Amino acid sequence: MAAPFALPAPAPNAAVIPTGRRRARTGLPVALLLVLAGVGGLVAAVAVIGGSHQPRSPVAGLVAASMLAALGVPGGLLLVVFWRQRRTRILVDHVGMWFDTGTRCQVIPWRTLAGVGLFHSQGHRSSFHSLELYPTGPIDRDDPVLWTLVREEEPFRPGLPRLRHRLRVEAAHVPVAVAAVRHHAPHLWLGESWRERSHVGRPDRAGHRERTRARGR
Protein backbone atom coordinates (compact mmCIF):
# COMPACT_ATOMS: atom_id res chain seq x y z
CA MET A 1 0.00 0.00 0.00
CA ALA A 2 1.42 3.40 -0.98
CA ALA A 3 2.29 5.79 1.78
CA PRO A 4 -0.09 8.77 2.12
CA PHE A 5 1.02 12.03 0.52
CA ALA A 6 2.88 14.14 3.08
CA LEU A 7 2.28 17.88 3.14
CA PRO A 8 5.42 20.08 3.24
CA ALA A 9 6.50 20.86 6.77
CA PRO A 10 9.47 22.52 8.49
CA ALA A 11 12.47 20.35 9.27
CA PRO A 12 12.52 18.85 12.78
CA ASN A 13 15.66 20.86 13.60
CA ALA A 14 14.29 24.17 12.28
CA ALA A 15 15.03 27.26 14.36
CA VAL A 16 11.84 28.36 16.11
CA ILE A 17 11.04 32.03 16.67
CA PRO A 18 7.79 32.56 18.61
CA THR A 19 5.96 35.72 17.57
CA GLY A 20 2.51 35.47 19.14
CA ARG A 21 3.26 34.31 22.67
CA ARG A 22 4.50 37.63 24.06
CA ARG A 23 1.73 39.62 22.40
CA ALA A 24 -0.81 37.26 23.89
CA ARG A 25 0.71 37.63 27.36
CA THR A 26 0.44 41.42 27.19
CA GLY A 27 -2.70 41.74 25.09
CA LEU A 28 -5.00 39.15 26.67
CA PRO A 29 -5.11 40.80 30.13
CA VAL A 30 -5.97 44.17 28.55
CA ALA A 31 -8.68 42.60 26.41
CA LEU A 32 -10.08 40.76 29.44
CA LEU A 33 -10.25 43.99 31.44
CA LEU A 34 -12.22 45.64 28.63
CA VAL A 35 -14.61 42.69 28.53
CA LEU A 36 -15.12 42.85 32.31
CA ALA A 37 -15.70 46.59 32.08
CA GLY A 38 -18.30 45.95 29.39
CA VAL A 39 -20.04 43.33 31.52
CA GLY A 40 -20.00 45.69 34.51
CA GLY A 41 -21.48 48.44 32.36
CA LEU A 42 -24.30 46.18 31.20
CA VAL A 43 -25.08 45.17 34.77
CA ALA A 44 -25.09 48.82 35.87
CA ALA A 45 -27.32 49.83 32.95
CA VAL A 46 -29.82 47.10 33.78
CA ALA A 47 -29.81 48.19 37.42
CA VAL A 48 -30.50 51.82 36.49
CA ILE A 49 -33.25 50.94 34.03
CA GLY A 50 -34.82 48.42 36.41
CA GLY A 51 -34.80 50.88 39.29
CA SER A 52 -32.71 48.75 41.66
CA HIS A 53 -30.00 51.41 41.55
CA GLN A 54 -30.81 55.11 41.62
CA PRO A 55 -27.81 57.37 41.01
CA ARG A 56 -28.03 61.10 41.67
CA SER A 57 -28.63 61.62 37.99
CA PRO A 58 -30.27 58.61 36.31
CA VAL A 59 -29.43 59.95 32.85
CA ALA A 60 -25.78 60.49 33.72
CA GLY A 61 -25.64 57.07 35.36
CA LEU A 62 -27.13 55.41 32.31
CA VAL A 63 -24.69 57.22 29.97
CA ALA A 64 -21.72 56.17 32.11
CA ALA A 65 -22.96 52.57 32.23
CA SER A 66 -23.48 52.57 28.46
CA MET A 67 -19.94 53.83 27.87
CA LEU A 68 -18.55 51.05 30.04
CA ALA A 69 -20.70 48.48 28.23
CA ALA A 70 -19.39 49.74 24.88
CA LEU A 71 -15.84 48.84 25.97
CA GLY A 72 -16.82 45.20 25.96
CA VAL A 73 -17.17 45.08 22.16
CA PRO A 74 -13.55 45.95 21.24
CA GLY A 75 -12.44 43.96 24.27
CA GLY A 76 -14.17 40.85 22.96
CA LEU A 77 -12.71 41.32 19.49
CA LEU A 78 -9.20 41.80 20.88
CA LEU A 79 -9.64 38.75 23.09
CA VAL A 80 -10.38 36.59 20.06
CA VAL A 81 -7.51 38.08 18.03
CA PHE A 82 -4.86 37.67 20.73
CA TRP A 83 -6.07 34.16 21.59
CA ARG A 84 -5.85 33.07 17.96
CA GLN A 85 -2.38 34.59 17.57
CA ARG A 86 -0.89 33.03 20.68
CA ARG A 87 0.66 30.11 18.74
CA THR A 88 2.00 32.14 15.80
CA ARG A 89 5.67 31.48 15.11
CA ILE A 90 8.40 31.62 12.48
CA LEU A 91 10.50 28.56 11.64
CA VAL A 92 13.75 28.71 9.67
CA ASP A 93 15.31 25.70 7.95
CA HIS A 94 17.23 24.75 4.79
CA VAL A 95 14.12 25.19 2.62
CA GLY A 96 13.18 28.68 3.69
CA MET A 97 11.25 30.68 6.22
CA TRP A 98 7.97 29.21 7.45
CA PHE A 99 5.11 31.26 8.88
CA ASP A 100 2.97 29.12 11.19
CA THR A 101 -0.32 30.54 12.52
CA GLY A 102 -1.06 27.49 14.65
CA THR A 103 -3.68 26.25 12.20
CA ARG A 104 -1.97 26.83 8.84
CA CYS A 105 1.65 26.96 7.72
CA GLN A 106 3.22 28.47 4.60
CA VAL A 107 6.83 28.66 3.49
CA ILE A 108 8.75 31.40 1.68
CA PRO A 109 11.57 29.41 0.00
CA TRP A 110 15.09 30.80 -0.14
CA ARG A 111 15.16 30.15 -3.90
CA THR A 112 12.40 32.77 -4.39
CA LEU A 113 14.26 35.52 -2.52
CA ALA A 114 16.65 38.22 -3.69
CA GLY A 115 17.69 39.15 -0.17
CA VAL A 116 16.84 39.15 3.54
CA GLY A 117 17.52 42.07 5.87
CA LEU A 118 16.75 43.12 9.41
CA PHE A 119 15.07 46.45 10.18
CA HIS A 120 15.01 48.25 13.54
CA SER A 121 13.01 51.27 14.66
CA GLN A 122 12.12 52.99 17.90
CA GLY A 123 8.52 53.20 19.06
CA HIS A 124 6.93 55.26 21.83
CA ARG A 125 7.92 52.85 24.59
CA SER A 126 9.78 50.03 22.88
CA SER A 127 11.79 49.11 19.81
CA PHE A 128 10.53 47.24 16.77
CA HIS A 129 12.39 44.63 14.73
CA SER A 130 11.46 42.86 11.51
CA LEU A 131 12.90 40.49 8.96
CA GLU A 132 12.46 41.89 5.43
CA LEU A 133 12.15 39.23 2.74
CA TYR A 134 12.65 40.65 -0.78
CA PRO A 135 11.41 38.39 -3.61
CA THR A 136 13.07 37.81 -6.95
CA GLY A 137 9.72 38.09 -8.73
CA PRO A 138 6.06 38.90 -8.10
CA ILE A 139 4.43 37.72 -4.89
CA ASP A 140 0.81 36.94 -4.09
CA ARG A 141 -0.19 39.80 -1.84
CA ASP A 142 -3.43 37.95 -1.03
CA ASP A 143 -1.99 34.57 -0.08
CA PRO A 144 -4.37 33.06 2.55
CA VAL A 145 -1.56 32.67 5.10
CA LEU A 146 1.00 35.32 4.17
CA TRP A 147 -1.09 38.33 3.09
CA THR A 148 -0.83 40.06 6.49
CA LEU A 149 2.97 40.10 6.09
CA VAL A 150 3.04 41.94 2.76
CA ARG A 151 4.28 45.54 2.77
CA GLU A 152 4.86 47.98 -0.07
CA GLU A 153 7.35 50.82 0.30
CA GLU A 154 10.60 52.11 -1.12
CA PRO A 155 13.42 49.53 -0.81
CA PHE A 156 16.40 50.48 1.29
CA ARG A 157 18.76 49.44 -1.52
CA PRO A 158 18.55 50.00 -5.31
CA GLY A 159 17.44 46.99 -7.32
CA LEU A 160 15.17 45.51 -4.65
CA PRO A 161 11.37 45.40 -5.18
CA ARG A 162 8.83 47.58 -3.37
CA LEU A 163 6.71 44.58 -2.35
CA ARG A 164 8.16 42.32 0.31
CA HIS A 165 7.19 40.15 3.29
CA ARG A 166 7.81 41.69 6.70
CA LEU A 167 7.99 39.35 9.68
CA ARG A 168 8.06 41.08 13.04
CA VAL A 169 10.48 39.63 15.58
CA GLU A 170 10.70 40.44 19.29
CA ALA A 171 13.98 41.90 20.52
CA ALA A 172 14.81 38.78 22.56
CA HIS A 173 14.62 36.61 19.44
CA VAL A 174 16.59 38.83 17.03
CA PRO A 175 19.94 36.99 17.59
CA VAL A 176 18.29 33.62 16.90
CA ALA A 177 16.58 34.93 13.76
CA VAL A 178 19.75 36.50 12.37
CA ALA A 179 21.86 33.43 13.12
CA ALA A 180 19.31 31.12 11.46
CA VAL A 181 19.13 33.20 8.28
CA ARG A 182 22.89 33.58 8.01
CA HIS A 183 23.34 29.84 8.59
CA HIS A 184 20.83 28.63 5.98
CA ALA A 185 21.05 31.47 3.42
CA PRO A 186 24.26 33.48 3.94
CA HIS A 187 24.22 34.56 0.28
CA LEU A 188 20.92 36.39 0.85
CA TRP A 189 21.88 38.35 3.95
CA LEU A 190 21.63 42.14 3.39
CA GLY A 191 22.56 43.31 6.88
CA GLU A 192 20.71 45.54 9.33
CA SER A 193 19.23 49.01 9.00
CA TRP A 194 17.46 51.53 11.23
CA ARG A 195 14.19 52.81 9.83
CA GLU A 196 11.63 55.49 10.61
CA ARG A 197 9.73 55.42 13.91
CA SER A 198 7.51 52.34 14.40
CA HIS A 199 8.23 51.08 10.89
CA VAL A 200 6.33 47.79 11.12
CA GLY A 201 3.07 49.25 9.80
CA ARG A 202 -0.19 47.45 9.11
CA PRO A 203 -1.37 45.07 6.38
CA ASP A 204 -3.51 46.42 3.54
CA ARG A 205 -6.81 45.02 4.82
CA ALA A 206 -9.03 47.20 2.65
CA GLY A 207 -7.08 46.33 -0.50
CA HIS A 208 -7.07 42.65 0.46
CA ARG A 209 -10.86 42.61 0.87
CA GLU A 210 -11.37 44.39 -2.43
CA ARG A 211 -9.01 42.14 -4.38
CA THR A 212 -10.30 38.88 -2.91
CA ARG A 213 -13.88 39.98 -3.55
CA ALA A 214 -12.98 40.70 -7.19
CA ARG A 215 -11.26 37.32 -7.53
CA GLY A 216 -14.14 35.50 -5.84
CA ARG A 217 -11.93 33.88 -3.20
PDB file of N, CA and C in Angstrom, residues 17 29 34 36 43 87 94 124 127 151 183 185 201 211 216:
ATOM      1  N   ILE A  17      11.112  30.656  16.161  1.00  0.00           N
ATOM      2  CA  ILE A  17      11.040  32.027  16.665  1.00  0.00           C
ATOM      3  C   ILE A  17       9.589  32.332  16.996  1.00  0.00           C
ATOM      4  N   PRO A  29      -4.604  40.152  28.920  1.00  0.00           N
ATOM      5  CA  PRO A  29      -5.106  40.800  30.135  1.00  0.00           C
ATOM      6  C   PRO A  29      -5.836  42.117  29.857  1.00  0.00           C
ATOM      7  N   LEU A  34     -11.187  44.941  29.413  1.00  0.00           N
ATOM      8  CA  LEU A  34     -12.219  45.636  28.632  1.00  0.00           C
ATOM      9  C   LEU A  34     -13.526  44.851  28.621  1.00  0.00           C
ATOM     10  N   LEU A  36     -14.536  42.741  30.958  1.00  0.00           N
ATOM     11  CA  LEU A  36     -15.119  42.850  32.307  1.00  0.00           C
ATOM     12  C   LEU A  36     -15.763  44.211  32.523  1.00  0.00           C
ATOM     13  N   VAL A  43     -24.410  45.419  33.488  1.00  0.00           N
ATOM     14  CA  VAL A  43     -25.083  45.174  34.773  1.00  0.00           C
ATOM     15  C   VAL A  43     -25.567  46.481  35.378  1.00  0.00           C
ATOM     16  N   ARG A  87      -0.233  31.179  19.197  1.00  0.00           N
ATOM     17  CA  ARG A  87       0.655  30.108  18.737  1.00  0.00           C
ATOM     18  C   ARG A  87       1.409  30.469  17.458  1.00  0.00           C
ATOM     19  N   HIS A  94      16.488  24.728   6.055  1.00  0.00           N
ATOM     20  CA  HIS A  94      17.231  24.751   4.795  1.00  0.00           C
ATOM     21  C   HIS A  94      16.352  25.080   3.593  1.00  0.00           C
ATOM     22  N   HIS A 124       7.165  54.336  20.713  1.00  0.00           N
ATOM     23  CA  HIS A 124       6.935  55.260  21.829  1.00  0.00           C
ATOM     24  C   HIS A 124       7.567  54.732  23.119  1.00  0.00           C
ATOM     25  N   SER A 127      11.223  49.186  21.153  1.00  0.00           N
ATOM     26  CA  SER A 127      11.791  49.114  19.811  1.00  0.00           C
ATOM     27  C   SER A 127      11.063  48.049  19.002  1.00  0.00           C
ATOM     28  N   ARG A 151       4.150  44.088   2.652  1.00  0.00           N
ATOM     29  CA  ARG A 151       4.285  45.540   2.765  1.00  0.00           C
ATOM     30  C   ARG A 151       4.792  46.092   1.438  1.00  0.00           C
ATOM     31  N   HIS A 183      22.894  31.244   8.677  1.00  0.00           N
ATOM     32  CA  HIS A 183      23.340  29.842   8.594  1.00  0.00           C
ATOM     33  C   HIS A 183      22.785  29.162   7.345  1.00  0.00           C
ATOM     34  N   ALA A 185      21.014  30.705   4.679  1.00  0.00           N
ATOM     35  CA  ALA A 185      21.052  31.466   3.420  1.00  0.00           C
ATOM     36  C   ALA A 185      22.012  32.646   3.537  1.00  0.00           C
ATOM     37  N   GLY A 201       4.243  48.965  10.605  1.00  0.00           N
ATOM     38  CA  GLY A 201       3.067  49.250   9.804  1.00  0.00           C
ATOM     39  C   GLY A 201       1.968  48.214   9.942  1.00  0.00           C
ATOM     40  N   ARG A 211      -9.591  43.042  -3.390  1.00  0.00           N
ATOM     41  CA  ARG A 211      -9.008  42.142  -4.381  1.00  0.00           C
ATOM     42  C   ARG A 211      -9.586  40.734  -4.288  1.00  0.00           C
ATOM     43  N   GLY A 216     -13.168  36.505  -6.268  1.00  0.00           N
ATOM     44  CA  GLY A 216     -14.139  35.503  -5.845  1.00  0.00           C
ATOM     45  C   GLY A 216     -13.589  34.454  -4.937  1.00  0.00           C
TER      46      GLY A 216
END
